[in-house]
Amino acid sequence: RAAVDESAHVVGLSILSGAHMALVPRILDELRRRDIHDRPVFVGGIIPSDDIIPLKEMGVREVFGPGTSTQVIVEFIRKSVEA
């Protein structure tokens, strides 16, 4: 709902609990339901490498792991918004 209320251009999720494979599909479904599925979604946190491809197949645009610099994430957001 916050993405709709704030007219978000991107949606970023930080998940450290390991629940990303349960939470991300629900969030993507909710974005579709609210007709804002065109917003790039990115995920950061403790994401095992085996889960990156399935997350991207679900519609996640990018996955950032621990230690990713803020500059890399900011650049991703800038390019996503420009596109």
Short mmCIF file of C-alpha atoms in Angstrom, two decimals, residues 20-46:
data_model
loop_
_atom_site.label_atom_id
_atom_site.label_comp_id
_atom_site.label_asym_id
_atom_site.label_seq_id
_atom_site.Cartn_x
_atom_site.Cartn_y
_atom_site.Cartn_z
CA HIS A 20 12.22 -14.14 1.00
CA MET A 21 10.83 -17.10 -0.97
CA ALA A 22 7.55 -16.78 0.95
CA LEU A 23 7.32 -12.99 1.17
CA VAL A 24 8.45 -11.89 -2.29
CA PRO A 25 5.74 -13.78 -4.22
CA ARG A 26 3.08 -12.33 -1.93
CA ILE A 27 4.40 -8.80 -2.43
CA LEU A 28 4.65 -9.22 -6.20
CA ASP A 29 1.07 -10.54 -6.27
CA GLU A 30 -0.10 -7.55 -4.26
CA LEU A 31 1.66 -5.16 -6.65
CA ARG A 32 -0.12 -6.87 -9.57
CA ARG A 33 -3.43 -6.70 -7.72
CA ARG A 34 -2.99 -2.97 -7.21
CA ASP A 35 -1.91 -2.56 -10.87
CA ILE A 36 1.55 -1.22 -10.06
CA HIS A 37 3.46 -4.30 -11.18
CA ASP A 38 5.48 -2.17 -13.60
CA ARG A 39 7.63 -0.82 -10.73
CA PRO A 40 11.08 -2.40 -10.55
CA VAL A 41 11.40 -4.53 -7.41
CA PHE A 42 14.76 -5.24 -5.84
CA VAL A 43 15.64 -7.36 -2.84
CA GLY A 44 18.54 -7.19 -0.45
CA GLY A 45 19.60 -9.20 2.54
CA ILE A 46 20.66 -12.73 3.27
#
